[in-house]
């Protein structure tokens, strides 16, 4: 951390992720965290993205409860997520064009599926599910992953360009 402004911005963005997740938590498969964290990590880099992702992963527990399997899932997944999009943002110098947007949508969609696959592995292992119960759990998760992928595609296409423009106008941090 270099400045109070950076600490405040990271804190506010973490709160935005938690608030966004809370507001949409009653609608299965609909979420805003993906595009918000993606845009933040893409534009502000891996270090800041990891701070937000880890703060989000832990602080959200005060609203949604402290479940070890979920904490493990979030810490593993969102750190991977931030690294992927932080590297892309650095490689493409925070720019965004149509071809790059398509690539980002594809990667975000794949990562959304990976989130569900990780959950289908971590939760059954943590709770000691039988093989049959693991299969049932994985099949049941399909009901959420399909709308989640659709939601990811739509929110990234519609909101990522706008969020990147907003971040560019904020111009908080010169270095990355």
mmCIF file of C-alpha atoms in Angstrom:
data_model
loop_
_atom_site.group_PDB
_atom_site.id
_atom_site.type_symbol
_atom_site.label_atom_id
_atom_site.label_comp_id
_atom_site.label_asym_id
_atom_site.label_seq_id
_atom_site.Cartn_x
_atom_site.Cartn_y
_atom_site.Cartn_z
ATOM 1 C CA UNK A 1 0.000 0.000 0.000
ATOM 2 C CA UNK A 2 1.344 3.365 -0.897
ATOM 3 C CA UNK A 3 -1.322 5.901 -0.007
ATOM 4 C CA UNK A 4 -4.445 6.418 2.036
ATOM 5 C CA UNK A 5 -6.272 6.974 -1.259
ATOM 6 C CA UNK A 6 -5.238 3.511 -2.448
ATOM 7 C CA UNK A 7 -6.313 1.893 0.828
ATOM 8 C CA UNK A 8 -9.653 3.680 0.668
ATOM 9 C CA UNK A 9 -10.234 2.764 -2.977
ATOM 10 C CA UNK A 10 -9.427 -0.908 -2.370
ATOM 11 C CA UNK A 11 -11.722 -0.899 0.687
ATOM 12 C CA UNK A 12 -14.595 0.730 -1.184
ATOM 13 C CA UNK A 13 -14.199 -1.688 -4.086
ATOM 14 C CA UNK A 14 -14.211 -4.639 -1.680
ATOM 15 C CA UNK A 15 -17.416 -3.276 -0.145
ATOM 16 C CA UNK A 16 -18.883 -2.903 -3.656
ATOM 17 C CA UNK A 17 -18.196 -6.587 -4.369
ATOM 18 C CA UNK A 18 -19.785 -7.665 -1.087
ATOM 19 C CA UNK A 19 -22.786 -5.375 -1.632
ATOM 20 C CA UNK A 20 -23.211 -6.557 -5.212
ATOM 21 C CA UNK A 21 -23.087 -10.171 -4.133
ATOM 22 C CA UNK A 22 -25.547 -9.527 -1.309
ATOM 23 C CA UNK A 23 -28.076 -7.696 -3.505
ATOM 24 C CA UNK A 24 -28.124 -10.452 -6.124
ATOM 25 C CA UNK A 25 -27.715 -13.420 -3.761
ATOM 26 C CA UNK A 26 -31.375 -14.376 -3.953
ATOM 27 C CA UNK A 27 -31.271 -14.967 -7.707
ATOM 28 C CA UNK A 28 -29.559 -18.228 -8.649
ATOM 29 C CA UNK A 29 -26.901 -17.801 -11.326
ATOM 30 C CA UNK A 30 -27.097 -14.006 -11.470
ATOM 31 C CA UNK A 31 -24.080 -12.162 -10.136
ATOM 32 C CA UNK A 32 -21.989 -9.031 -10.617
ATOM 33 C CA UNK A 33 -18.768 -10.018 -8.817
ATOM 34 C CA UNK A 34 -17.171 -11.498 -11.940
ATOM 35 C CA UNK A 35 -17.260 -8.364 -14.068
ATOM 36 C CA UNK A 36 -16.405 -6.061 -11.164
ATOM 37 C CA UNK A 37 -13.353 -8.039 -10.013
ATOM 38 C CA UNK A 38 -12.336 -8.744 -13.612
ATOM 39 C CA UNK A 39 -12.352 -5.046 -14.511
ATOM 40 C CA UNK A 40 -10.530 -4.079 -11.310
ATOM 41 C CA UNK A 41 -7.802 -6.715 -11.757
ATOM 42 C CA UNK A 42 -7.441 -5.993 -15.460
ATOM 43 C CA UNK A 43 -7.019 -2.269 -14.912
ATOM 44 C CA UNK A 44 -5.324 -1.997 -11.515
ATOM 45 C CA UNK A 45 -3.164 -5.116 -11.640
ATOM 46 C CA UNK A 46 -2.480 -8.294 -9.743
ATOM 47 C CA UNK A 47 -1.290 -6.790 -6.440
ATOM 48 C CA UNK A 48 -4.343 -4.600 -5.933
ATOM 49 C CA UNK A 49 -6.629 -7.295 -7.330
ATOM 50 C CA UNK A 50 -5.315 -9.845 -4.829
ATOM 51 C CA UNK A 51 -5.908 -7.410 -1.968
ATOM 52 C CA UNK A 52 -9.511 -6.908 -3.069
ATOM 53 C CA UNK A 53 -10.109 -10.609 -3.799
ATOM 54 C CA UNK A 54 -8.781 -11.798 -0.453
ATOM 55 C CA UNK A 55 -10.551 -9.084 1.524
ATOM 56 C CA UNK A 56 -13.781 -9.925 -0.323
ATOM 57 C CA UNK A 57 -13.329 -13.681 0.205
ATOM 58 C CA UNK A 58 -12.933 -13.244 3.959
ATOM 59 C CA UNK A 59 -15.154 -10.256 4.783
ATOM 60 C CA UNK A 60 -18.184 -11.608 2.888
ATOM 61 C CA UNK A 61 -18.336 -14.285 5.582
ATOM 62 C CA UNK A 62 -19.763 -11.735 8.025
ATOM 63 C CA UNK A 63 -22.892 -11.627 5.844
ATOM 64 C CA UNK A 64 -23.038 -15.128 4.362
ATOM 65 C CA UNK A 65 -21.487 -17.118 7.214
ATOM 66 C CA UNK A 66 -18.138 -18.731 7.891
ATOM 67 C CA UNK A 67 -18.091 -21.977 5.931
ATOM 68 C CA UNK A 68 -14.610 -23.415 5.557
ATOM 69 C CA UNK A 69 -15.301 -25.045 2.189
ATOM 70 C CA UNK A 70 -16.556 -21.719 0.782
ATOM 71 C CA UNK A 71 -13.591 -19.802 2.191
ATOM 72 C CA UNK A 72 -11.200 -22.308 0.579
ATOM 73 C CA UNK A 73 -13.126 -22.137 -2.715
ATOM 74 C CA UNK A 74 -13.115 -18.342 -2.778
ATOM 75 C CA UNK A 75 -9.456 -17.984 -1.808
ATOM 76 C CA UNK A 76 -8.336 -20.497 -4.433
ATOM 77 C CA UNK A 77 -10.635 -19.355 -7.223
ATOM 78 C CA UNK A 78 -10.489 -15.577 -6.858
ATOM 79 C CA UNK A 79 -6.701 -15.527 -6.516
ATOM 80 C CA UNK A 80 -6.437 -17.538 -9.749
ATOM 81 C CA UNK A 81 -9.027 -15.248 -11.336
ATOM 82 C CA UNK A 82 -7.110 -12.082 -10.389
ATOM 83 C CA UNK A 83 -3.805 -13.451 -11.652
ATOM 84 C CA UNK A 84 -5.338 -14.379 -15.024
ATOM 85 C CA UNK A 85 -6.963 -11.001 -15.617
ATOM 86 C CA UNK A 86 -4.124 -9.035 -14.026
ATOM 87 C CA UNK A 87 -1.690 -10.645 -16.483
ATOM 88 C CA UNK A 88 -4.036 -9.909 -19.397
ATOM 89 C CA UNK A 89 -4.361 -6.269 -18.320
ATOM 90 C CA UNK A 90 -0.585 -5.886 -18.095
ATOM 91 C CA UNK A 91 -0.002 -7.671 -21.417
ATOM 92 C CA UNK A 92 -2.488 -5.507 -23.284
ATOM 93 C CA UNK A 93 -1.624 -2.314 -21.380
ATOM 94 C CA UNK A 94 -5.176 -1.944 -20.021
ATOM 95 C CA UNK A 95 -6.525 -1.409 -23.535
ATOM 96 C CA UNK A 96 -9.730 -2.979 -24.730
ATOM 97 C CA UNK A 97 -10.869 -3.636 -28.301
ATOM 98 C CA UNK A 98 -13.478 -5.963 -29.769
ATOM 99 C CA UNK A 99 -11.121 -8.928 -30.332
ATOM 100 C CA UNK A 100 -9.752 -8.594 -26.826
ATOM 101 C CA UNK A 101 -13.264 -8.282 -25.372
ATOM 102 C CA UNK A 102 -14.229 -11.568 -27.071
ATOM 103 C CA UNK A 103 -11.120 -13.244 -25.616
ATOM 104 C CA UNK A 104 -11.906 -11.883 -22.140
ATOM 105 C CA UNK A 105 -15.528 -13.078 -22.381
ATOM 106 C CA UNK A 106 -14.356 -16.579 -23.328
ATOM 107 C CA UNK A 107 -11.821 -16.697 -20.475
ATOM 108 C CA UNK A 108 -14.334 -15.300 -17.964
ATOM 109 C CA UNK A 109 -16.879 -17.907 -19.052
ATOM 110 C CA UNK A 110 -14.343 -20.719 -18.708
ATOM 111 C CA UNK A 111 -13.356 -19.458 -15.270
ATOM 112 C CA UNK A 112 -17.016 -19.368 -14.265
ATOM 113 C CA UNK A 113 -17.265 -23.053 -15.144
ATOM 114 C CA UNK A 114 -14.000 -23.698 -13.264
ATOM 115 C CA UNK A 115 -15.538 -22.062 -10.174
ATOM 116 C CA UNK A 116 -18.363 -24.609 -10.263
ATOM 117 C CA UNK A 117 -15.972 -27.502 -10.921
ATOM 118 C CA UNK A 118 -13.805 -26.425 -7.965
ATOM 119 C CA UNK A 119 -16.902 -26.242 -5.798
ATOM 120 C CA UNK A 120 -17.922 -29.700 -7.013
ATOM 121 C CA UNK A 121 -14.527 -30.972 -5.805
ATOM 122 C CA UNK A 122 -13.858 -28.921 -2.639
ATOM 123 C CA UNK A 123 -17.287 -29.185 -0.999
ATOM 124 C CA UNK A 124 -17.696 -32.966 -1.326
ATOM 125 C CA UNK A 125 -14.121 -33.554 -0.159
ATOM 126 C CA UNK A 126 -14.523 -31.227 2.812
ATOM 127 C CA UNK A 127 -17.788 -32.807 3.931
ATOM 128 C CA UNK A 128 -16.773 -36.373 3.060
ATOM 129 C CA UNK A 129 -19.536 -37.025 0.536
ATOM 130 C CA UNK A 130 -19.885 -40.502 -0.917
ATOM 131 C CA UNK A 131 -19.227 -40.922 -4.643
ATOM 132 C CA UNK A 132 -22.972 -41.026 -5.377
ATOM 133 C CA UNK A 133 -23.565 -37.868 -3.347
ATOM 134 C CA UNK A 134 -20.657 -36.157 -5.142
ATOM 135 C CA UNK A 135 -22.261 -36.987 -8.496
ATOM 136 C CA UNK A 136 -25.640 -35.697 -7.327
ATOM 137 C CA UNK A 137 -24.026 -32.501 -6.031
ATOM 138 C CA UNK A 138 -22.238 -31.952 -9.353
ATOM 139 C CA UNK A 139 -25.395 -32.559 -11.391
ATOM 140 C CA UNK A 140 -27.379 -30.178 -9.186
ATOM 141 C CA UNK A 141 -24.761 -27.468 -9.746
ATOM 142 C CA UNK A 142 -25.564 -27.463 -13.476
ATOM 143 C CA UNK A 143 -28.772 -25.569 -12.702
ATOM 144 C CA UNK A 144 -26.681 -22.626 -11.486
ATOM 145 C CA UNK A 145 -23.698 -22.775 -13.837
ATOM 146 C CA UNK A 146 -25.687 -22.333 -17.056
ATOM 147 C CA UNK A 147 -27.324 -19.031 -16.030
ATOM 148 C CA UNK A 148 -24.022 -17.970 -14.424
ATOM 149 C CA UNK A 149 -22.164 -18.376 -17.712
ATOM 150 C CA UNK A 150 -24.909 -16.485 -19.556
ATOM 151 C CA UNK A 151 -24.760 -13.769 -16.905
ATOM 152 C CA UNK A 152 -20.964 -13.618 -17.212
ATOM 153 C CA UNK A 153 -21.133 -13.244 -20.993
ATOM 154 C CA UNK A 154 -23.736 -10.472 -20.810
ATOM 155 C CA UNK A 155 -22.228 -8.506 -17.925
ATOM 156 C CA UNK A 156 -18.694 -8.636 -19.316
ATOM 157 C CA UNK A 157 -19.821 -7.561 -22.793
ATOM 158 C CA UNK A 158 -22.032 -4.763 -21.464
ATOM 159 C CA UNK A 159 -20.163 -3.524 -18.395
ATOM 160 C CA UNK A 160 -16.436 -4.173 -18.893
ATOM 161 C CA UNK A 161 -15.920 -1.404 -21.493
ATOM 162 C CA UNK A 162 -17.830 1.051 -19.293
ATOM 163 C CA UNK A 163 -15.906 0.106 -16.145
ATOM 164 C CA UNK A 164 -12.548 0.384 -17.922
ATOM 165 C CA UNK A 165 -13.542 3.862 -19.145
ATOM 166 C CA UNK A 166 -14.524 4.871 -15.617
ATOM 167 C CA UNK A 167 -11.235 3.599 -14.187
ATOM 168 C CA UNK A 168 -9.295 5.444 -16.891
ATOM 169 C CA UNK A 169 -11.079 8.683 -15.958
ATOM 170 C CA UNK A 170 -10.431 8.184 -12.243
ATOM 171 C CA UNK A 171 -6.677 7.956 -12.909
ATOM 172 C CA UNK A 172 -5.957 7.229 -9.242
ATOM 173 C CA UNK A 173 -2.693 5.417 -9.615
ATOM 174 C CA UNK A 174 0.019 6.169 -12.131
ATOM 175 C CA UNK A 175 2.162 3.085 -11.482
ATOM 176 C CA UNK A 176 1.060 -0.545 -11.433
#
